[in-house]
Amino acid sequence: MSVLVNKDTRVLVQGITGSAGSFHAKLMLEYGTKIVGGVTPGRGGQKFENKVPIFDTVEQAVKGTGANATVVYVPPAFAADAILEAMDGGISLIIAITEGIPILDMVKVKRSLGSRPKARLIGPNCPGIITPGECKIGIMPGHIHKPGHVGVVSRSGTLTYEAVDQLTKLGIGQSTCIGIGGDPVNGTNFIDCLKLFNDDPETEAVVMIGEIGGTAEEAAAQWAANNMTKPIAAFVAGSSAPKGKRMGHAGAIISGGKGTAKEKFAALENAGIATTANPAEIGITLKKALEKHH
Amino acid sequence: MKIHEFQGKEIFRRYGIPVPDGEIATTPDEAQKIAEKLGGKLVVKAQIHAGGRGKGSLTKAAEIHGVKVVTEAKDARAHAQALLGNALHTHQTGPEGQVVRRVLIERATDIAKEYYVGLVLDRETARVTFIASTEGGMEIEKVAAEMPEKILRLGVDPATGVQAFHGRKLAYGLGFTGDTANKAAKLLAKLYQVFIDTDASLVEINPLVLTKSGDVIALDAKVNFDDNAMTRHPELLALRDVEEEDTRERAAKDAELSYVALDGNIGCLVNGAGLAMSTMDIIKYVGGEPANFLDVGGGATAAQVTTAFKIILQDPKVKAILVNIFGGIAKCDVIASGIITAAKEVGLKMPLIVRLEGTNVELGKKLLGESGLSITPANDMLDAAKKAVKAAGGGK
């Protein structure tokens, strides 16, 4: 029914006593996510909301709770350290919400991830991951989602909510929605997610939301052309963006004339992916692609 | 964050990367004094945060370029006088150009050959990567497009950092030989250290030159820093020159908003970067022109919205404002109240089209409708874009 997370996922919250961490930990608990522990150095032994045990280190938290996933709300200057600690603690799924992590910190994290094939990082600078009705890890509004069979993968936050909202209003539910983040160096990319959705028997189609900068969409289009058996509907944000200007996300920049929305749309269309230039029609584009496929 | 060439060269000097002797002048008198002190053949270089200064010229006098070689101190003074206080436009500035506030006076170099060397982050490999070319002086993007075979790329493993072989591989690859190859290799390793130590996002020397006497010297220095890392570099933050930044982009940055000025007449205020780009896209899709990109962040508080309105209103081209907020977790009535408060505080007169989505959306719309302000609620993104384009007089 889903990829990566489900009702049995046991989640730690790193930075659970901070303002973002505590706010979203409460919302995740309300959604029904199995939050089994929190980590804040120096606060070990205390409890969050009188029920979730807090630990000083990830290692202790894993030992004490059997957690297999963690979500990082730690401030940017310390976030890479938190991700590396989660990897060291043996966590297999690390979701980094934090925006603004220095890029050279992420270069080190990415290098270290390469030597740990069992660890997967989602993000950073992302809304997280949700399997509707089962497990919400991140900052997305739970109520706009609906359990179903469409996978969503996106570099954006609120634009993903927009797309999910369109799907739900059309009566189309989602298997799992993954925000891969808006930074130039991230853990999980489009191809990783397309592979997961392609192999998930419960996912019937995928919505893919890209944006200007880099060549991840082009690579994903190439992979999909050769491997994907399920229909994809895609949108790329930033057709109207000027060159050489960073559009909010650290990774959303057309540099040296490369990474334009035009190139990305062309690559996606060449791969037989249904695209729309109108962000208000992402849901309907998926619906049509699904109908055509059946 | 960008810095000036002379500041980049000061960093290079600290790392032992050879640069020409020179000093910075803010007045023609200073320029003359420096020129007299240095003596001989000199170069006068305009300092603005943009490349292409040699080919670029003054907005008011096309025959005066940003870089000039002189042999007399009085000529250095004359060129400084011509540049200082005037706008220089290059292919990297807008047509209005950027005002020159400082000139760098340097000892001229006898050039035997020019090269390009730079360091950037390669997104695909997630490694800091050297880019080098024998086509010095040319823009690297142009070389990449026209002569891709002339470009050497070499990624550095972050676990080992730069090694001597990286420098050798590039130096010999560029055709350096003997003692000059050693000098170039050492310089390249130092350049990598500059990148790492300063949390740079770009370090570029164009051109790197081999002099007739066999020295390898950085004739130019372009260093940009990763904004996200500046909290751990207070010494580098001191190099920020706010006068070089767009006033609205600067105000947005100081308020932790993300703003980019565009040419259209519909001001945009959106939460989230992807949605903000999409809002611009959909305005264009329905035949209008966005005046800006503006991301108030995921949350969108009343204080942020007020600051955002103020920034948008500084743009005289704006005829209507489109607010697109996907509240999600935040409640629409709270956001609507924030928008109303902000609009009243800034005395907003022009048409304001508001699209809200999230919890309590109907209540939010009701508040907007009853606010007594000229607010048009919209049902969705497309509806909002159409209404905004109409309110702005049918686009550009």
PDB file of N, CA, C and O in Angstrom, chain B residues 304-354:
ATOM      1  N   GLN B 304       5.605  39.013   8.541  1.00  0.00           N
ATOM      2  CA  GLN B 304       6.298  38.735   7.276  1.00  0.00           C
ATOM      3  C   GLN B 304       5.509  39.291   6.098  1.00  0.00           C
ATOM      4  O   GLN B 304       6.077  39.847   5.167  1.00  0.00           O
ATOM      5  N   VAL B 305       4.164  39.119   6.157  1.00  0.00           N
ATOM      6  CA  VAL B 305       3.323  39.593   5.053  1.00  0.00           C
ATOM      7  C   VAL B 305       3.408  41.118   4.945  1.00  0.00           C
ATOM      8  O   VAL B 305       3.493  41.671   3.850  1.00  0.00           O
ATOM      9  N   THR B 306       3.432  41.813   6.092  1.00  0.00           N
ATOM     10  CA  THR B 306       3.554  43.278   6.094  1.00  0.00           C
ATOM     11  C   THR B 306       4.857  43.695   5.411  1.00  0.00           C
ATOM     12  O   THR B 306       4.864  44.551   4.528  1.00  0.00           O
ATOM     13  N   THR B 307       5.966  43.076   5.820  1.00  0.00           N
ATOM     14  CA  THR B 307       7.257  43.394   5.206  1.00  0.00           C
ATOM     15  C   THR B 307       7.215  43.098   3.710  1.00  0.00           C
ATOM     16  O   THR B 307       7.702  43.891   2.891  1.00  0.00           O
ATOM     17  N   ALA B 308       6.596  41.973   3.358  1.00  0.00           N
ATOM     18  CA  ALA B 308       6.526  41.584   1.950  1.00  0.00           C
ATOM     19  C   ALA B 308       5.741  42.607   1.137  1.00  0.00           C
ATOM     20  O   ALA B 308       6.170  42.999   0.051  1.00  0.00           O
ATOM     21  N   PHE B 309       4.608  43.065   1.664  1.00  0.00           N
ATOM     22  CA  PHE B 309       3.828  44.102   0.973  1.00  0.00           C
ATOM     23  C   PHE B 309       4.682  45.347   0.751  1.00  0.00           C
ATOM     24  O   PHE B 309       4.694  45.943  -0.319  1.00  0.00           O
ATOM     25  N   LYS B 310       5.394  45.743   1.794  1.00  0.00           N
ATOM     26  CA  LYS B 310       6.220  46.958   1.707  1.00  0.00           C
ATOM     27  C   LYS B 310       7.263  46.834   0.599  1.00  0.00           C
ATOM     28  O   LYS B 310       7.509  47.784  -0.148  1.00  0.00           O
ATOM     29  N   ILE B 311       7.857  45.637   0.501  1.00  0.00           N
ATOM     30  CA  ILE B 311       8.879  45.418  -0.532  1.00  0.00           C
ATOM     31  C   ILE B 311       8.241  45.461  -1.922  1.00  0.00           C
ATOM     32  O   ILE B 311       8.749  46.114  -2.833  1.00  0.00           O
ATOM     33  N   ILE B 312       7.101  44.794  -2.070  1.00  0.00           N
ATOM     34  CA  ILE B 312       6.426  44.766  -3.382  1.00  0.00           C
ATOM     35  C   ILE B 312       6.034  46.184  -3.794  1.00  0.00           C
ATOM     36  O   ILE B 312       6.182  46.574  -4.951  1.00  0.00           O
ATOM     37  N   LEU B 313       5.550  46.974  -2.821  1.00  0.00           N
ATOM     38  CA  LEU B 313       5.058  48.329  -3.131  1.00  0.00           C
ATOM     39  C   LEU B 313       6.171  49.307  -3.507  1.00  0.00           C
ATOM     40  O   LEU B 313       5.903  50.379  -4.038  1.00  0.00           O
ATOM     41  N   GLN B 314       7.439  48.920  -3.229  1.00  0.00           N
ATOM     42  CA  GLN B 314       8.557  49.779  -3.657  1.00  0.00           C
ATOM     43  C   GLN B 314       8.740  49.741  -5.168  1.00  0.00           C
ATOM     44  O   GLN B 314       9.457  50.549  -5.735  1.00  0.00           O
ATOM     45  N   ASP B 315       8.124  48.753  -5.805  1.00  0.00           N
ATOM     46  CA  ASP B 315       8.275  48.594  -7.248  1.00  0.00           C
ATOM     47  C   ASP B 315       7.183  49.406  -7.950  1.00  0.00           C
ATOM     48  O   ASP B 315       6.007  49.069  -7.877  1.00  0.00           O
ATOM     49  N   PRO B 316       7.544  50.508  -8.641  1.00  0.00           N
ATOM     50  CA  PRO B 316       6.531  51.382  -9.239  1.00  0.00           C
ATOM     51  C   PRO B 316       5.728  50.720 -10.366  1.00  0.00           C
ATOM     52  O   PRO B 316       4.675  51.214 -10.743  1.00  0.00           O
ATOM     53  N   LYS B 317       6.240  49.610 -10.905  1.00  0.00           N
ATOM     54  CA  LYS B 317       5.549  48.951 -12.017  1.00  0.00           C
ATOM     55  C   LYS B 317       4.307  48.181 -11.568  1.00  0.00           C
ATOM     56  O   LYS B 317       3.426  47.890 -12.367  1.00  0.00           O
ATOM     57  N   VAL B 318       4.257  47.837 -10.274  1.00  0.00           N
ATOM     58  CA  VAL B 318       3.196  46.944  -9.789  1.00  0.00           C
ATOM     59  C   VAL B 318       1.822  47.609  -9.853  1.00  0.00           C
ATOM     60  O   VAL B 318       1.620  48.714  -9.349  1.00  0.00           O
ATOM     61  N   LYS B 319       0.863  46.920 -10.524  1.00  0.00           N
ATOM     62  CA  LYS B 319      -0.501  47.437 -10.671  1.00  0.00           C
ATOM     63  C   LYS B 319      -1.514  46.626  -9.852  1.00  0.00           C
ATOM     64  O   LYS B 319      -2.626  47.082  -9.602  1.00  0.00           O
ATOM     65  N   ALA B 320      -1.155  45.409  -9.503  1.00  0.00           N
ATOM     66  CA  ALA B 320      -2.025  44.549  -8.698  1.00  0.00           C
ATOM     67  C   ALA B 320      -1.146  43.554  -7.955  1.00  0.00           C
ATOM     68  O   ALA B 320      -0.017  43.280  -8.378  1.00  0.00           O
ATOM     69  N   ILE B 321      -1.689  43.058  -6.834  1.00  0.00           N
ATOM     70  CA  ILE B 321      -0.909  42.092  -6.053  1.00  0.00           C
ATOM     71  C   ILE B 321      -1.695  40.792  -5.921  1.00  0.00           C
ATOM     72  O   ILE B 321      -2.895  40.804  -5.635  1.00  0.00           O
ATOM     73  N   LEU B 322      -1.008  39.699  -6.178  1.00  0.00           N
ATOM     74  CA  LEU B 322      -1.618  38.386  -6.020  1.00  0.00           C
ATOM     75  C   LEU B 322      -0.989  37.690  -4.810  1.00  0.00           C
ATOM     76  O   LEU B 322       0.228  37.499  -4.765  1.00  0.00           O
ATOM     77  N   VAL B 323      -1.830  37.334  -3.855  1.00  0.00           N
ATOM     78  CA  VAL B 323      -1.348  36.583  -2.698  1.00  0.00           C
ATOM     79  C   VAL B 323      -1.829  35.142  -2.855  1.00  0.00           C
ATOM     80  O   VAL B 323      -3.015  34.900  -3.047  1.00  0.00           O
ATOM     81  N   ASN B 324      -0.898  34.219  -2.832  1.00  0.00           N
ATOM     82  CA  ASN B 324      -1.252  32.803  -2.958  1.00  0.00           C
ATOM     83  C   ASN B 324      -0.655  32.042  -1.775  1.00  0.00           C
ATOM     84  O   ASN B 324       0.557  31.846  -1.695  1.00  0.00           O
ATOM     85  N   ILE B 325      -1.514  31.682  -0.832  1.00  0.00           N
ATOM     86  CA  ILE B 325      -1.034  31.000   0.373  1.00  0.00           C
ATOM     87  C   ILE B 325      -1.699  29.631   0.499  1.00  0.00           C
ATOM     88  O   ILE B 325      -2.927  29.540   0.579  1.00  0.00           O
ATOM     89  N   PHE B 326      -0.887  28.592   0.472  1.00  0.00           N
ATOM     90  CA  PHE B 326      -1.411  27.276   0.801  1.00  0.00           C
ATOM     91  C   PHE B 326      -1.103  27.052   2.274  1.00  0.00           C
ATOM     92  O   PHE B 326       0.007  26.686   2.638  1.00  0.00           O
ATOM     93  N   GLY B 327      -2.100  27.350   3.105  1.00  0.00           N
ATOM     94  CA  GLY B 327      -1.886  27.352   4.544  1.00  0.00           C
ATOM     95  C   GLY B 327      -1.509  26.000   5.099  1.00  0.00           C
ATOM     96  O   GLY B 327      -0.599  25.880   5.904  1.00  0.00           O
ATOM     97  N   GLY B 328      -2.196  24.989   4.641  1.00  0.00           N
ATOM     98  CA  GLY B 328      -1.899  23.665   5.178  1.00  0.00           C
ATOM     99  C   GLY B 328      -2.212  23.611   6.648  1.00  0.00           C
ATOM    100  O   GLY B 328      -3.366  23.655   7.048  1.00  0.00           O
ATOM    101  N   ILE B 329      -1.184  23.572   7.459  1.00  0.00           N
ATOM    102  CA  ILE B 329      -1.359  23.467   8.903  1.00  0.00           C
ATOM    103  C   ILE B 329      -1.913  24.765   9.491  1.00  0.00           C
ATOM    104  O   ILE B 329      -2.783  24.753  10.345  1.00  0.00           O
ATOM    105  N   ALA B 330      -1.412  25.901   9.008  1.00  0.00           N
ATOM    106  CA  ALA B 330      -1.909  27.181   9.525  1.00  0.00           C
ATOM    107  C   ALA B 330      -3.358  27.371   9.100  1.00  0.00           C
ATOM    108  O   ALA B 330      -3.775  26.910   8.048  1.00  0.00           O
ATOM    109  N   LYS B 331      -4.125  28.052   9.936  1.00  0.00           N
ATOM    110  CA  LYS B 331      -5.542  28.249   9.635  1.00  0.00           C
ATOM    111  C   LYS B 331      -5.742  29.469   8.746  1.00  0.00           C
ATOM    112  O   LYS B 331      -5.122  30.501   8.936  1.00  0.00           O
ATOM    113  N   CYS B 332      -6.654  29.327   7.745  1.00  0.00           N
ATOM    114  CA  CYS B 332      -6.866  30.399   6.775  1.00  0.00           C
ATOM    115  C   CYS B 332      -7.418  31.669   7.410  1.00  0.00           C
ATOM    116  O   CYS B 332      -7.115  32.765   6.951  1.00  0.00           O
ATOM    117  N   ASP B 333      -8.244  31.547   8.451  1.00  0.00           N
ATOM    118  CA  ASP B 333      -8.777  32.754   9.074  1.00  0.00           C
ATOM    119  C   ASP B 333      -7.653  33.554   9.725  1.00  0.00           C
ATOM    120  O   ASP B 333      -7.632  34.789   9.672  1.00  0.00           O
ATOM    121  N   VAL B 334      -6.692  32.843  10.288  1.00  0.00           N
ATOM    122  CA  VAL B 334      -5.553  33.520  10.918  1.00  0.00           C
ATOM    123  C   VAL B 334      -4.707  34.213   9.832  1.00  0.00           C
ATOM    124  O   VAL B 334      -4.311  35.373   9.985  1.00  0.00           O
ATOM    125  N   ILE B 335      -4.492  33.508   8.730  1.00  0.00           N
ATOM    126  CA  ILE B 335      -3.707  34.096   7.640  1.00  0.00           C
ATOM    127  C   ILE B 335      -4.456  35.298   7.054  1.00  0.00           C
ATOM    128  O   ILE B 335      -3.858  36.349   6.809  1.00  0.00           O
ATOM    129  N   ALA B 336      -5.772  35.143   6.865  1.00  0.00           N
ATOM    130  CA  ALA B 336      -6.577  36.233   6.303  1.00  0.00           C
ATOM    131  C   ALA B 336      -6.472  37.467   7.200  1.00  0.00           C
ATOM    132  O   ALA B 336      -6.268  38.582   6.705  1.00  0.00           O
ATOM    133  N   SER B 337      -6.587  37.283   8.501  1.00  0.00           N
ATOM    134  CA  SER B 337      -6.459  38.414   9.427  1.00  0.00           C
ATOM    135  C   SER B 337      -5.092  39.068   9.274  1.00  0.00           C
ATOM    136  O   SER B 337      -4.970  40.300   9.309  1.00  0.00           O
ATOM    137  N   GLY B 338      -4.080  38.242   9.115  1.00  0.00           N
ATOM    138  CA  GLY B 338      -2.721  38.750   8.931  1.00  0.00           C
ATOM    139  C   GLY B 338      -2.619  39.593   7.673  1.00  0.00           C
ATOM    140  O   GLY B 338      -2.007  40.667   7.678  1.00  0.00           O
ATOM    141  N   ILE B 339      -3.234  39.122   6.588  1.00  0.00           N
ATOM    142  CA  ILE B 339      -3.188  39.856   5.317  1.00  0.00           C
ATOM    143  C   ILE B 339      -3.922  41.196   5.460  1.00  0.00           C
ATOM    144  O   ILE B 339      -3.432  42.235   5.014  1.00  0.00           O
ATOM    145  N   ILE B 340      -5.077  41.156   6.126  1.00  0.00           N
ATOM    146  CA  ILE B 340      -5.873  42.385   6.311  1.00  0.00           C
ATOM    147  C   ILE B 340      -5.091  43.401   7.155  1.00  0.00           C
ATOM    148  O   ILE B 340      -4.982  44.575   6.794  1.00  0.00           O
ATOM    149  N   THR B 341      -4.520  42.917   8.253  1.00  0.00           N
ATOM    150  CA  THR B 341      -3.712  43.791   9.123  1.00  0.00           C
ATOM    151  C   THR B 341      -2.570  44.420   8.329  1.00  0.00           C
ATOM    152  O   THR B 341      -2.337  45.632   8.397  1.00  0.00           O
ATOM    153  N   ALA B 342      -1.889  43.570   7.566  1.00  0.00           N
ATOM    154  CA  ALA B 342      -0.744  44.044   6.786  1.00  0.00           C
ATOM    155  C   ALA B 342      -1.189  45.062   5.736  1.00  0.00           C
ATOM    156  O   ALA B 342      -0.552  46.104   5.572  1.00  0.00           O
ATOM    157  N   ALA B 343      -2.286  44.770   5.033  1.00  0.00           N
ATOM    158  CA  ALA B 343      -2.774  45.668   3.983  1.00  0.00           C
ATOM    159  C   ALA B 343      -3.163  47.014   4.564  1.00  0.00           C
ATOM    160  O   ALA B 343      -2.892  48.059   3.977  1.00  0.00           O
ATOM    161  N   LYS B 344      -3.792  46.991   5.754  1.00  0.00           N
ATOM    162  CA  LYS B 344      -4.176  48.252   6.406  1.00  0.00           C
ATOM    163  C   LYS B 344      -2.946  49.014   6.851  1.00  0.00           C
ATOM    164  O   LYS B 344      -2.861  50.227   6.696  1.00  0.00           O
ATOM    165  N   GLU B 345      -1.986  48.281   7.401  1.00  0.00           N
ATOM    166  CA  GLU B 345      -0.790  48.939   7.921  1.00  0.00           C
ATOM    167  C   GLU B 345      -0.013  49.660   6.818  1.00  0.00           C
ATOM    168  O   GLU B 345       0.500  50.753   7.026  1.00  0.00           O
ATOM    169  N   VAL B 346       0.070  49.053   5.651  1.00  0.00           N
ATOM    170  CA  VAL B 346       0.820  49.695   4.564  1.00  0.00           C
ATOM    171  C   VAL B 346      -0.068  50.622   3.723  1.00  0.00           C
ATOM    172  O   VAL B 346       0.405  51.243   2.780  1.00  0.00           O
ATOM    173  N   GLY B 347      -1.357  50.704   4.077  1.00  0.00           N
ATOM    174  CA  GLY B 347      -2.273  51.586   3.340  1.00  0.00           C
ATOM    175  C   GLY B 347      -2.449  51.147   1.895  1.00  0.00           C
ATOM    176  O   GLY B 347      -2.418  51.961   0.968  1.00  0.00           O
ATOM    177  N   LEU B 348      -2.631  49.871   1.709  1.00  0.00           N
ATOM    178  CA  LEU B 348      -2.710  49.306   0.362  1.00  0.00           C
ATOM    179  C   LEU B 348      -3.919  49.832  -0.401  1.00  0.00           C
ATOM    180  O   LEU B 348      -5.051  49.745   0.056  1.00  0.00           O
ATOM    181  N   LYS B 349      -3.659  50.401  -1.588  1.00  0.00           N
ATOM    182  CA  LYS B 349      -4.738  50.967  -2.397  1.00  0.00           C
ATOM    183  C   LYS B 349      -5.036  50.117  -3.635  1.00  0.00           C
ATOM    184  O   LYS B 349      -6.139  50.119  -4.148  1.00  0.00           O
ATOM    185  N   MET B 350      -4.036  49.462  -4.160  1.00  0.00           N
ATOM    186  CA  MET B 350      -4.224  48.758  -5.441  1.00  0.00           C
ATOM    187  C   MET B 350      -4.973  47.441  -5.254  1.00  0.00           C
ATOM    188  O   MET B 350      -5.097  46.948  -4.136  1.00  0.00           O
ATOM    189  N   PRO B 351      -5.502  46.885  -6.362  1.00  0.00           N
ATOM    190  CA  PRO B 351      -6.248  45.630  -6.257  1.00  0.00           C
ATOM    191  C   PRO B 351      -5.399  44.512  -5.639  1.00  0.00           C
ATOM    192  O   PRO B 351      -4.223  44.358  -5.985  1.00  0.00           O
ATOM    193  N   LEU B 352      -6.034  43.790  -4.719  1.00  0.00           N
ATOM    194  CA  LEU B 352      -5.343  42.691  -4.050  1.00  0.00           C
ATOM    195  C   LEU B 352      -6.174  41.433  -4.276  1.00  0.00           C
ATOM    196  O   LEU B 352      -7.349  41.388  -3.905  1.00  0.00           O
ATOM    197  N   ILE B 353      -5.599  40.456  -4.928  1.00  0.00           N
ATOM    198  CA  ILE B 353      -6.300  39.209  -5.197  1.00  0.00           C
ATOM    199  C   ILE B 353      -5.699  38.157  -4.266  1.00  0.00           C
ATOM    200  O   ILE B 353      -4.480  37.992  -4.229  1.00  0.00           O
ATOM    201  N   VAL B 354      -6.556  37.500  -3.513  1.00  0.00           N
ATOM    202  CA  VAL B 354      -6.049  36.566  -2.516  1.00  0.00           C
ATOM    203  C   VAL B 354      -6.617  35.171  -2.734  1.00  0.00           C
ATOM    204  O   VAL B 354      -7.823  34.978  -2.803  1.00  0.00           O
TER     205      VAL B 354
END
